[in-house]
Each structure stands twice: as structure tokens, then as C-alpha cells.
Short mmCIF file of C-alpha atoms and ligand atoms in Angstrom, two decimals:
data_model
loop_
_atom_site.label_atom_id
_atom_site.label_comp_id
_atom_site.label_asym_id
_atom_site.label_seq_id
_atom_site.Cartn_x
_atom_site.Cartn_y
_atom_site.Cartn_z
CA UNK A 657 12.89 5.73 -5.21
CA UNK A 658 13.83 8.90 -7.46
CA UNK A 659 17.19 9.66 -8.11
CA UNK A 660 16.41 13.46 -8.79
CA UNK A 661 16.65 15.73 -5.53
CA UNK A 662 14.93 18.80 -4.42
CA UNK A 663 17.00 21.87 -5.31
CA UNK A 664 15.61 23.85 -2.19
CA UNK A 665 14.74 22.14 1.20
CA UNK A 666 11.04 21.61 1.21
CA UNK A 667 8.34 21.93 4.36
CA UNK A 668 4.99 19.82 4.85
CA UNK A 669 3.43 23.32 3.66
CA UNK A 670 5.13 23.07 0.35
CA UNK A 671 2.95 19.93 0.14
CA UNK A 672 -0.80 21.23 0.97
CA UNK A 673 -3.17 22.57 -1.97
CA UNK A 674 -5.79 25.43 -1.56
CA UNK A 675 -8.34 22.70 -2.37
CA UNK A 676 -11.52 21.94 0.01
CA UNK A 677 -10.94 18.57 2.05
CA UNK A 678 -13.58 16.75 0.89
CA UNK A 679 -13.76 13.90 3.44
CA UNK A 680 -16.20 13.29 6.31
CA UNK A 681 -15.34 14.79 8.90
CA UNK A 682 -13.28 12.23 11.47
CA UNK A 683 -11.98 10.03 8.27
CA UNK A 684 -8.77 8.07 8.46
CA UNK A 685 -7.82 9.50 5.41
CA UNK A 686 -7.18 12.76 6.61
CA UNK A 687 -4.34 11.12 9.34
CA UNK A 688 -2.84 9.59 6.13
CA UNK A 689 -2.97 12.62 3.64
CA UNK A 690 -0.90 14.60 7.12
CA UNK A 691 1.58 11.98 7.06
CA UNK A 692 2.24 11.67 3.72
CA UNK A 693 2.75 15.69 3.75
CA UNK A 694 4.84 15.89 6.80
CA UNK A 695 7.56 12.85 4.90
CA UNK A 696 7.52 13.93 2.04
CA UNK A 697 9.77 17.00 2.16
CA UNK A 698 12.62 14.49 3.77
CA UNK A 699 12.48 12.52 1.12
CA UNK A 700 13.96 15.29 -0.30
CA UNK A 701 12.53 14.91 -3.85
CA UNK A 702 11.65 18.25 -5.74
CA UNK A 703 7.59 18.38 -6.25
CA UNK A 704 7.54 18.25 -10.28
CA UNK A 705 9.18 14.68 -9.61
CA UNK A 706 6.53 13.97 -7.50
CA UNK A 707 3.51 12.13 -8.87
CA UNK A 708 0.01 10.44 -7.19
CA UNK A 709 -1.48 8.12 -9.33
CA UNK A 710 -5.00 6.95 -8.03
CA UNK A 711 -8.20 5.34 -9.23
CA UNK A 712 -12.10 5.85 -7.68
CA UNK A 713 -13.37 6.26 -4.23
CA UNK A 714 -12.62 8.68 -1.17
CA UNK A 715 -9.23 7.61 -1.39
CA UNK A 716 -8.67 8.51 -4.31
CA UNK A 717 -9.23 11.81 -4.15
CA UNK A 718 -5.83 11.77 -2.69
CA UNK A 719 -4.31 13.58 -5.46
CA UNK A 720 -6.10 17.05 -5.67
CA UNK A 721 -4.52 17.29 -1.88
CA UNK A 722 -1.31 16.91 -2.67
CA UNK A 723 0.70 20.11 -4.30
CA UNK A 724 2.59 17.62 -6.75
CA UNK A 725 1.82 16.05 -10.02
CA UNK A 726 -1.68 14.03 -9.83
CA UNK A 727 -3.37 11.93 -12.11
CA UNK A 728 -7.30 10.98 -10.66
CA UNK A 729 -7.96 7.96 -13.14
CA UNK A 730 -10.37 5.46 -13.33
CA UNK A 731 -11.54 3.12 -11.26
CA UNK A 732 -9.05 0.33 -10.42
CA UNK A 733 -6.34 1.09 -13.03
CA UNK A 734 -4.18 3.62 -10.89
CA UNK A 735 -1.87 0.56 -11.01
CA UNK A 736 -1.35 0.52 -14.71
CA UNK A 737 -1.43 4.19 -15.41
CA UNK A 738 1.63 4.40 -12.86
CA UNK A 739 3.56 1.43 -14.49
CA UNK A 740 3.25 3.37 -18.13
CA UNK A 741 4.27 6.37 -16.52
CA UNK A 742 7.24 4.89 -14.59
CA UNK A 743 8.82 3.00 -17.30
CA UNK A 744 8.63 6.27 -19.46
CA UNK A 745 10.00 8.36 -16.97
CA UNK A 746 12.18 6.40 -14.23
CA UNK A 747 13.29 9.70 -12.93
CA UNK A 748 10.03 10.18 -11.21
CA UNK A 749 8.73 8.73 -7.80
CA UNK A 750 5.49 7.43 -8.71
CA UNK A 751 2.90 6.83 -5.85
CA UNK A 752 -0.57 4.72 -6.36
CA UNK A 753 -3.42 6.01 -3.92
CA UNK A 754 -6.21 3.46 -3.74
CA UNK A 755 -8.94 1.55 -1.83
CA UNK A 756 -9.96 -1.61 -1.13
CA UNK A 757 -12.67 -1.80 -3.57
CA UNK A 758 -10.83 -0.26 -6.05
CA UNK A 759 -7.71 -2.13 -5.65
CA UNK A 760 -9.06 -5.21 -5.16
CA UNK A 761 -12.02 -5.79 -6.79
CA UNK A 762 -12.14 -4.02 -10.20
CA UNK A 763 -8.55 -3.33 -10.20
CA UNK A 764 -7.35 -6.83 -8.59
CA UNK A 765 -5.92 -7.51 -11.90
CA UNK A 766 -3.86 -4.59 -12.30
CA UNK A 767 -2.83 -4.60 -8.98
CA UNK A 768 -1.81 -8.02 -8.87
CA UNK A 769 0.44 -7.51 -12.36
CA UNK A 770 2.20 -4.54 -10.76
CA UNK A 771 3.09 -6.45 -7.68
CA UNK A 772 4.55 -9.42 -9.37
CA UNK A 773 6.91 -7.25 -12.22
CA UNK A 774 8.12 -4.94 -9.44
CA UNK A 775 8.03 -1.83 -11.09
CA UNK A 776 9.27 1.23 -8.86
CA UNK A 777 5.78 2.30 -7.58
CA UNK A 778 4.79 3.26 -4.08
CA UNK A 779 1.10 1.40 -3.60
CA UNK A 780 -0.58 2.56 -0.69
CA UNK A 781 -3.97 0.77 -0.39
CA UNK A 782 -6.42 2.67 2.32
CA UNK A 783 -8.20 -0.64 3.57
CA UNK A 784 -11.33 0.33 5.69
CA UNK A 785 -13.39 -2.69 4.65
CA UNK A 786 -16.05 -1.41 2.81
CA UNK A 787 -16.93 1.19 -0.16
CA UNK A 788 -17.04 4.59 1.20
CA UNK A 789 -17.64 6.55 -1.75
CA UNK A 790 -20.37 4.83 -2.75
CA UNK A 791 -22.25 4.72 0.34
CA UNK A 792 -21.10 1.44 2.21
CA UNK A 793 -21.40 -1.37 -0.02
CA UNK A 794 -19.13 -4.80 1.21
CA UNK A 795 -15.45 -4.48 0.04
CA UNK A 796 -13.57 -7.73 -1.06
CA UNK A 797 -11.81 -7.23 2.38
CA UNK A 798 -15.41 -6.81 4.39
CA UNK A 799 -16.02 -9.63 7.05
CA UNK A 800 -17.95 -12.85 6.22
CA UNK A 801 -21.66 -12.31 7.65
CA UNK A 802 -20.78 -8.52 7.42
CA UNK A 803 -24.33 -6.34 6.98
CA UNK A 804 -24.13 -3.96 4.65
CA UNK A 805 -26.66 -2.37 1.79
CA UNK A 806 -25.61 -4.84 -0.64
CA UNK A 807 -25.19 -7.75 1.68
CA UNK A 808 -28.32 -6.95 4.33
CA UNK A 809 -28.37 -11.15 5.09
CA UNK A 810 -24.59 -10.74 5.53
CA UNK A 811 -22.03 -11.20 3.13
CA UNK A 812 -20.78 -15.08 2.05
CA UNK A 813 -17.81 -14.08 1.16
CA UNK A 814 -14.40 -14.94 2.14
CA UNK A 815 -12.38 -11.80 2.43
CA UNK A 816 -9.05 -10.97 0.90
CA UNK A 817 -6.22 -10.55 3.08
CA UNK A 818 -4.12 -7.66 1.07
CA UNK A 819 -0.79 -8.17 2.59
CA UNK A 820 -1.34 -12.32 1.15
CA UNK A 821 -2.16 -11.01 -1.91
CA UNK A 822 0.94 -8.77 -2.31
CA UNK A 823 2.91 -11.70 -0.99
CA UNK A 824 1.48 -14.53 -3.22
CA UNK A 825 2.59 -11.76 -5.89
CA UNK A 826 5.67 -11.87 -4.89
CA UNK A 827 5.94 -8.39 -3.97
CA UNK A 828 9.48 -7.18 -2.96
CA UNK A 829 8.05 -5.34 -0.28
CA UNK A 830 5.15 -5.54 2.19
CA UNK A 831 3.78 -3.43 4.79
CA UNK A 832 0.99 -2.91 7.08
CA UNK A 833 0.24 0.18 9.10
CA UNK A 834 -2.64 1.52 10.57
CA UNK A 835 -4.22 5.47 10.18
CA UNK A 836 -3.81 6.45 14.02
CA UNK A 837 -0.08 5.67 13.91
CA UNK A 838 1.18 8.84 12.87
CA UNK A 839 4.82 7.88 13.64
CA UNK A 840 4.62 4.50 12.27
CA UNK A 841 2.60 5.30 9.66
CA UNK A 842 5.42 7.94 8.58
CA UNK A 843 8.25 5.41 8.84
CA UNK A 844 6.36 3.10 6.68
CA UNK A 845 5.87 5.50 4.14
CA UNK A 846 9.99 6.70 4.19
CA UNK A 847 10.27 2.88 3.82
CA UNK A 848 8.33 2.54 0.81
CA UNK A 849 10.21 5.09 -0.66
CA UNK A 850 13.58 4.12 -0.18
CA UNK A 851 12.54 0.57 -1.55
CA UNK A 852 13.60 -0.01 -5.77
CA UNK A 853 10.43 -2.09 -7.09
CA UNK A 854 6.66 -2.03 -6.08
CA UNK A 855 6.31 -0.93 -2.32
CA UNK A 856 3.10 -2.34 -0.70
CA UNK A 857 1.81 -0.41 2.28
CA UNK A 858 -1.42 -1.78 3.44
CA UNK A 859 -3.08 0.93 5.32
CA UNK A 860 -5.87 0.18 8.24
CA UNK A 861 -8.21 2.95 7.88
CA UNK A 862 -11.15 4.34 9.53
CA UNK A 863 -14.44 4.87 7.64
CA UNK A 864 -16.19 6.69 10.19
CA UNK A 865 -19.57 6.84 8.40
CA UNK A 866 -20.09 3.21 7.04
CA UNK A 867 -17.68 1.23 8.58
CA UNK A 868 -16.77 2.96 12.09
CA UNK A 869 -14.68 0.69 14.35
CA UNK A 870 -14.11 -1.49 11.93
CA UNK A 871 -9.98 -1.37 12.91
CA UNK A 872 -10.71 -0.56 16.76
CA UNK A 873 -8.85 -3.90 18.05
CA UNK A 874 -5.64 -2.59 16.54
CA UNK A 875 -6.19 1.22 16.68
CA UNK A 876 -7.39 1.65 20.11
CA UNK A 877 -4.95 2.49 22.57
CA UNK A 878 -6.27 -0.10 25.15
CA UNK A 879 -6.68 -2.84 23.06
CA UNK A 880 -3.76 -2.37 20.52
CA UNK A 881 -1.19 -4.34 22.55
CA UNK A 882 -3.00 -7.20 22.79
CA UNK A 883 -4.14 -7.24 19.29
CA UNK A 884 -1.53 -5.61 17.39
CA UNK A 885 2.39 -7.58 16.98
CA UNK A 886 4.68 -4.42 15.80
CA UNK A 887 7.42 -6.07 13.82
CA UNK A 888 11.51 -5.33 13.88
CA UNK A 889 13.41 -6.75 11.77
CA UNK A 890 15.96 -9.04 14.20
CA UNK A 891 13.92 -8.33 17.50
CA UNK A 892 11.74 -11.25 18.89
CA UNK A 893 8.16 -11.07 18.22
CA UNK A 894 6.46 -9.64 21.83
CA UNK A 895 3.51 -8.10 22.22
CA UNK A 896 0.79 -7.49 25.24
CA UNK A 897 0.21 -4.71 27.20
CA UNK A 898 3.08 -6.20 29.86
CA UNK A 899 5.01 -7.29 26.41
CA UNK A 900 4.72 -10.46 28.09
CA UNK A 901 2.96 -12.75 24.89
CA UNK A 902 5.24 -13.81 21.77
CA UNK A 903 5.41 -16.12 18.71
CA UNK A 904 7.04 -18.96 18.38
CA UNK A 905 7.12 -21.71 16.07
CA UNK A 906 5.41 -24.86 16.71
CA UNK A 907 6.26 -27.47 14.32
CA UNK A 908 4.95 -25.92 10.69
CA UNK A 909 2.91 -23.33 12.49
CA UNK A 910 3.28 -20.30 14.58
CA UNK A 911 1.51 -20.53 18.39
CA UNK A 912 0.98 -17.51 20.51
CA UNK A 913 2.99 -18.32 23.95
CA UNK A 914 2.65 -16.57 27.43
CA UNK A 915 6.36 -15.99 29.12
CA UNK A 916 6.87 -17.33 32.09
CA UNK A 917 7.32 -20.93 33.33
CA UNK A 918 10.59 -21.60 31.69
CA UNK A 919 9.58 -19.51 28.28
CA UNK A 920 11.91 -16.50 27.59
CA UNK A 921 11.95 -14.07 24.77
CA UNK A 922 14.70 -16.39 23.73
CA UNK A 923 12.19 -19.33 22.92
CA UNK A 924 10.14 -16.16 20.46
CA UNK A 925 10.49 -16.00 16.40
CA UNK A 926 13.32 -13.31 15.56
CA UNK A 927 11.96 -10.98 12.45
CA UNK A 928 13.83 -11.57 9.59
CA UNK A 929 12.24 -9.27 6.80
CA UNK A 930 14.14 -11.20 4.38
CA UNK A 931 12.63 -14.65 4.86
CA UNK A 932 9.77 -15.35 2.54
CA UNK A 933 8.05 -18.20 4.47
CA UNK A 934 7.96 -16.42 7.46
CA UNK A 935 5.93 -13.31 5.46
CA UNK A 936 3.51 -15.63 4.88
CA UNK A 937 2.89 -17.22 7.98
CA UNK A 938 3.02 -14.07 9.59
CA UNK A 939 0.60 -12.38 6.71
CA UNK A 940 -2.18 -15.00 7.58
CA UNK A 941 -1.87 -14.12 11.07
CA UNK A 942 -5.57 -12.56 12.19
CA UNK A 943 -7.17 -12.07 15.26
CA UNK A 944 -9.01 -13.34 17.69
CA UNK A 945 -6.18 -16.49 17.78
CA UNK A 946 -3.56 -14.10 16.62
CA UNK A 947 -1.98 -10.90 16.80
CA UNK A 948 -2.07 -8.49 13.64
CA UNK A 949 1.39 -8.05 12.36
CA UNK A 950 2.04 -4.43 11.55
CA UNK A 951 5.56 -2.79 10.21
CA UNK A 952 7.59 -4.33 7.40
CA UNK A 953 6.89 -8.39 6.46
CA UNK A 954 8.68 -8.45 3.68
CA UNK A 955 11.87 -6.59 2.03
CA UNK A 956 14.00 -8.14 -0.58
CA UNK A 957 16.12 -7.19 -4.01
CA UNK A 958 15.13 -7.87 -7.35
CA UNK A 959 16.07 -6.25 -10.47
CA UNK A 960 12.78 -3.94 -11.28
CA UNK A 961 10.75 -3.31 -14.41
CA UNK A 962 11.72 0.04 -15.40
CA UNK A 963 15.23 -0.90 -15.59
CA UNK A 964 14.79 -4.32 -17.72
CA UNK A 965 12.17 -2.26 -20.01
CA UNK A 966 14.78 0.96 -20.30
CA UNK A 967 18.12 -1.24 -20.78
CA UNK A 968 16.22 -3.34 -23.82
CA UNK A 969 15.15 0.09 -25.23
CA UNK A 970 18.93 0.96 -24.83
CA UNK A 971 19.73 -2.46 -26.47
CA UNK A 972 17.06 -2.44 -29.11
CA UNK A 973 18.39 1.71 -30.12
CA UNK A 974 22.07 0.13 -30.05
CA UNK A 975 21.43 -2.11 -32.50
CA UNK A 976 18.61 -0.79 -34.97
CA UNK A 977 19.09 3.05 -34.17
CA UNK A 978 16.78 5.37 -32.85
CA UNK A 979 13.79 4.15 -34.87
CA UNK A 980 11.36 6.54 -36.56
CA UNK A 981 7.89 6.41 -35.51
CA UNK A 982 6.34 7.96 -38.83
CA UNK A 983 8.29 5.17 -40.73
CA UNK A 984 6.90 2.75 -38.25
CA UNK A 985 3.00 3.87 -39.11
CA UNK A 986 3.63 4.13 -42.74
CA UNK A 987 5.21 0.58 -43.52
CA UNK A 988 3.61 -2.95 -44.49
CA UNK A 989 -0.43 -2.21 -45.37
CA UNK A 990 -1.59 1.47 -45.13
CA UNK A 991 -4.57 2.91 -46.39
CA UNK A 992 -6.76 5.59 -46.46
CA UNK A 993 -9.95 6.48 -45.89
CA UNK A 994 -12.09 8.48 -48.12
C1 TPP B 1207 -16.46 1.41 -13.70
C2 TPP B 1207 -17.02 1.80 -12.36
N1 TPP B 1207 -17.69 0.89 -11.65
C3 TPP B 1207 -18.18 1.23 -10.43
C4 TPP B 1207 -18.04 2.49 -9.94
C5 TPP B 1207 -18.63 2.85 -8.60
N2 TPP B 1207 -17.64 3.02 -7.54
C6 TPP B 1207 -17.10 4.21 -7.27
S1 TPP B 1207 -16.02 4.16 -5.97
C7 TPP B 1207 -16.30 2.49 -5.77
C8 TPP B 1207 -15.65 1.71 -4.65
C9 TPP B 1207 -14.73 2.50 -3.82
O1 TPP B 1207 -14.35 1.76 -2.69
P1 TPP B 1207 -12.91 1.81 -2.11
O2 TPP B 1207 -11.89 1.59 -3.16
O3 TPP B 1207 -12.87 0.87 -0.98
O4 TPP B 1207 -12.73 3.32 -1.68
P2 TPP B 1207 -13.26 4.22 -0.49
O5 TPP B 1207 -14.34 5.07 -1.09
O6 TPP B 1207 -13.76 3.32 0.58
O7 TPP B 1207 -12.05 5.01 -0.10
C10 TPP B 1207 -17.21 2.01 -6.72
C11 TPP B 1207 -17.69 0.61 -6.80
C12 TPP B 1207 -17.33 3.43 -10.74
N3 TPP B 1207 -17.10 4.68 -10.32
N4 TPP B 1207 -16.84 3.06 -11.94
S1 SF4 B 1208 -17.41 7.84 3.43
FE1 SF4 B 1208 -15.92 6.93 4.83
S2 SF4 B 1208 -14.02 6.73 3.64
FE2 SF4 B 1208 -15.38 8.19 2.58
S3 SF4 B 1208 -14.77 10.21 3.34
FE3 SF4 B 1208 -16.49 9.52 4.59
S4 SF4 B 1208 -15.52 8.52 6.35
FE4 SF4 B 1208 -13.95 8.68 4.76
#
């Protein structure tokens, strides 16, 4: 959220650079990088407020695209460039661009630290699965027993689920979308923005090259019904192509139910995306026994970093004055070098 507005009213144009598109052709990201241009002007921000933060992979190229501020970094520390840039300058709206490798794997750490102090960031993280960039390597999200070059027996790893990991965090907000989605895809985004504190948006995307189908369940028209659960907050939890499955709560655990034989959307979960526990149940939710949740699982209040870090700089200035940095360097032991 930035509290500066756009003198004139922008258009998605206003948002495009002259640079080259350097994706493969058929790429989720380029569905994303049009979304993200065609909200942007409502959120009615000026562009030198505007900054994309992003690490290493196709992803992250993000930021040439964009005709706002842009900061290509290195790999996996988007996350903490953003946080030193948002608590310097609150005024800005401050948006992470990575991947699953990159913000999971080498950058897990920074990722996870941004998450849990709730700085103002927007963090969308383009999940295909796998590393594009590099030429299909297995992700930290990738499949057990998923072939790839570096896993050609299959990989033995457990994958990360990204919207648990912002929730163990205790993010303040958590979202999943997919690439295809244009419209919900946008409204996620305007929800991320409007949100004060780290903004998750898990992003399904398509790596057409190394990964292709890898969302298809949830991104294919035919099969999306029956594989995808869109959530509202405080509408029951249907889904199926005759919206005639829900959720409901069996004991400690959720249980997919047919309606019909005396079950009505009244017996279904109601979305509350204030209630912690029920993020988390739903988060863990995966097909084939499940549904995968998309929209908002989680949106709560807490105070954010940039405002504790600025109101002790406040405090600190009120009661020692405004400091002076050459002072600073030149007290206790100094010496010099000859
Ligand atoms: C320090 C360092 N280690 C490794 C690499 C190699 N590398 C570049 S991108 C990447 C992974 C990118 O995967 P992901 O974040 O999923 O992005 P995608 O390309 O799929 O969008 C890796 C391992 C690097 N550039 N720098
Ligand atoms: S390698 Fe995959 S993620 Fe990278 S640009 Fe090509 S299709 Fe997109």
C-alpha cells in the first residue's frame, strides 16, 4: 500500500517498456506481466513510486518490463533488498518478483524473514515447479519422483507447499492464483496491494518448455472445476463442474462431500479469511483427494515493520537528536591506514 497517488490518471500503456520480451514464446509469465500492467494504473499510484524488486530466473526478469522503478538483484535476496528499501522509503509500493527456485531454495531464508516481520511488500512468487532459466532443473516445489536433468531417477524430495510456508510464517496475507485467470489473477493482485504488511500471492504458472502441463488440473477449462475450490470470503466452499461437491468439516479434518441425500450447501465450511486454522487446513489441501484452494486464505491486521522501524527512528531522533553520521564513524577506535 502507498499513500502517494498518481497526479495524472494512468493507462496499462503507461506501464509497458520498449524492451524485447524475452520469454519463450507461450510462457505464463507473459499472462502475469499483462495483468500486472492492466491493475496497475487503478491502483492509482504515480510510476516513480512504483518499484519491482526481483532476484534470478525468467521471472525475474520482470522488472526491465515494467516502465517503473526496477531493481534485478541477485539470486534469492529480492526479499531483503525490498525490506531495506521499504523501511527507508515507506512512501513507496514495493513489489518482489520471484520464482520458485529462487524464492525458495536459495532465498528460503529471506523469504521466510520477510513473511514473518510483515513489512509492506507485495511478493508475488511465479511457481511453475521447476527452474526455467536454467534449463529445467527440479524446484523445491517439483513433484516427488519428478524426472528432470538433475533428478533423471526422479526426485526424493518432498516438495514445499508455498502458501504453508507463508502461513507457518505467519504471513498477514495469503493468496493463490493461477496464470490463465486473467480476472482473478487481477483481483488478487488489487488485493495484495490494498493489504498493509507482506502480501503473498502464490502464482501457478506455466513453463511451457520444461515443465508444460505441469498446472493443467487447475488451469484447464474442463478440468478446473473439479480440481480447483475458488474461495469467498463468507460463501460456502462448492466446487464441480455442476457446483455440486463442497467441504465440510469432519471432526479435525476437512472431507470432500457430494450434495444430495440430505447434504445442502448449508452442511459446507463458510470462508472466513480471518480464521488462521482454517488457512492451514485449507493450505494443505492438494489434489487428487482434494480440491486446490485458489483466492485469498488468509487476511488479517498487524502492525507492520516499516512503521515500528520509522516510529523508533522518530523516538530514537526525539530523544538524542538527529545524530551525525561523520561523528558516528569518527568516535571510540579510529585509525588510519598508511
Ligand atoms: C548464486 C547463484 N546460484 C545459482 C544460480 C543459477 N540459477 C539461475 S536462475 C536459477 C533458478 C531459477 O528458478 P526459478 O526461481 O524457479 O525461476 P524460473 O526461471 O523458473 O522463472 C538458478 C539456480 C545463480 N544465477 N546464482
Ligand atoms: S524457460 Fe519456461 S519459465 Fe523460462 S521463459 Fe521459457 S517457458 Fe517461461
Amino acid at each position: 500500500m502507498s499513500t502517494i497517488t498518481a497526479p495524472t490518471a494512468l493507462s496499462r500503456k503507461d506501464f509497458v517498456t520498449d524492451q524485447d520480451v524475452r520469454w519463450c514464446p507461450g510462457c505464463g509469465d507473459y499472462s502475469i506481466l499483462a495483468q500486472v500492467q492492466k491493475v496497475m494504473p487503478e491502483l492509482g499510484i504515480a510510476r516513480e513510486n512504483v518499484v519491482f524488486v526481483s532476484g534470478i530466473g525468467c521471472s525475474s526478469r520482470f522488472p526491465y518490463y515494467m516502465n517503473t522503478y526496477g531493481f534485478h538483484s541477485i539470486h534469492g535476496r529480492a526479499p531483503a533488498i525490498a525490506t531495506g528499501l521499504k523501511a527507508a522509503r515507506p512512501e513507496l509500493s514495493v513489489w518482489v518478483v520471484t520464482g520458485d527456485g529462487d524464492g525458495l531454495s536459495i532465498g528460503g531464508n529471506h523469504m521466510l524473514h520477510a513473511l514473518r516481520r510483515n513489512i509492506d511488500l507485495n511478493l508475488l512468487l511465479f511457481n511453475n515447479r521447476i527452474y526455467g532459466l536454467t534449463k529445467g532443473q527440479y524446484s523445491p516445489t517439483s513433484e516427488m519422483g519428478k524426472v528432470t536433468k538433475s533428478t533423471p531417477l526422479g526426485s526424493i524430495d518432498y516438495p514445499l507447499n508455498p502458501v504453508s510456508v507463508a502461513l507457518g510464517a505467519e504471513a498477514t496475507f495469503v493468496a493463490r492464483t493461477v496464470d490463465v485467470d486473467a480476472k482473478h489473477l487481477q483481483e488478487m493482485i488489487r488485493r495484495a496491494s490494498q493489504h498493509r504488511g507482506t502480501a503473498f500471492v502464490e502464482i501457478l504458472q506455466n513453463c511451457n518448455i520444461f515443465n508444460d502441463g505441469a498446472w493443467s488440473a487447475i488451469s484447464d477449462k474442463d478440468s478446473k472445476p473439479d480440481n480447483a475450490l475458488v474461495l469467498e470470503h463468507g460463501k460456502p466452499m462448492l466446487f464441480g463442474k455442476q457446483r455440486d461437491k463442497g467441504i465440510r468439516m469432519n471432526g479435525h479434518r476437512l472431507e470432500v462431500v457430494q450434495l444430495g441425500n440430505g447434504i445442502t450447501a448449508a452442511d459446507l465450511l463458510v470462508h472466513d479469511e480471518q480464521d488462521a486454522t482454517l488457512a492451514f487446513l485449507l493450505g494443505a489441501m492438494h489434489t487428487p483427494a482434494f480440491p486446490v484452494p485458489l483466492g485469498v486464505l488468509r487476511a488479517v491486521q498487524r502492525p507492520t515493520y516499516d512503521e515500528a522501524i520509522n516510529a523508533q527512528v522518530a523516538q530514537a531522533k526525539a530523544k538524542l537528536g538527529a545524530g551525525d553520521l561523520d561523528a558516528l564513524f569518527a568516535q571510540g577506535d579510529t585509525w588510519d591506514v598508511s
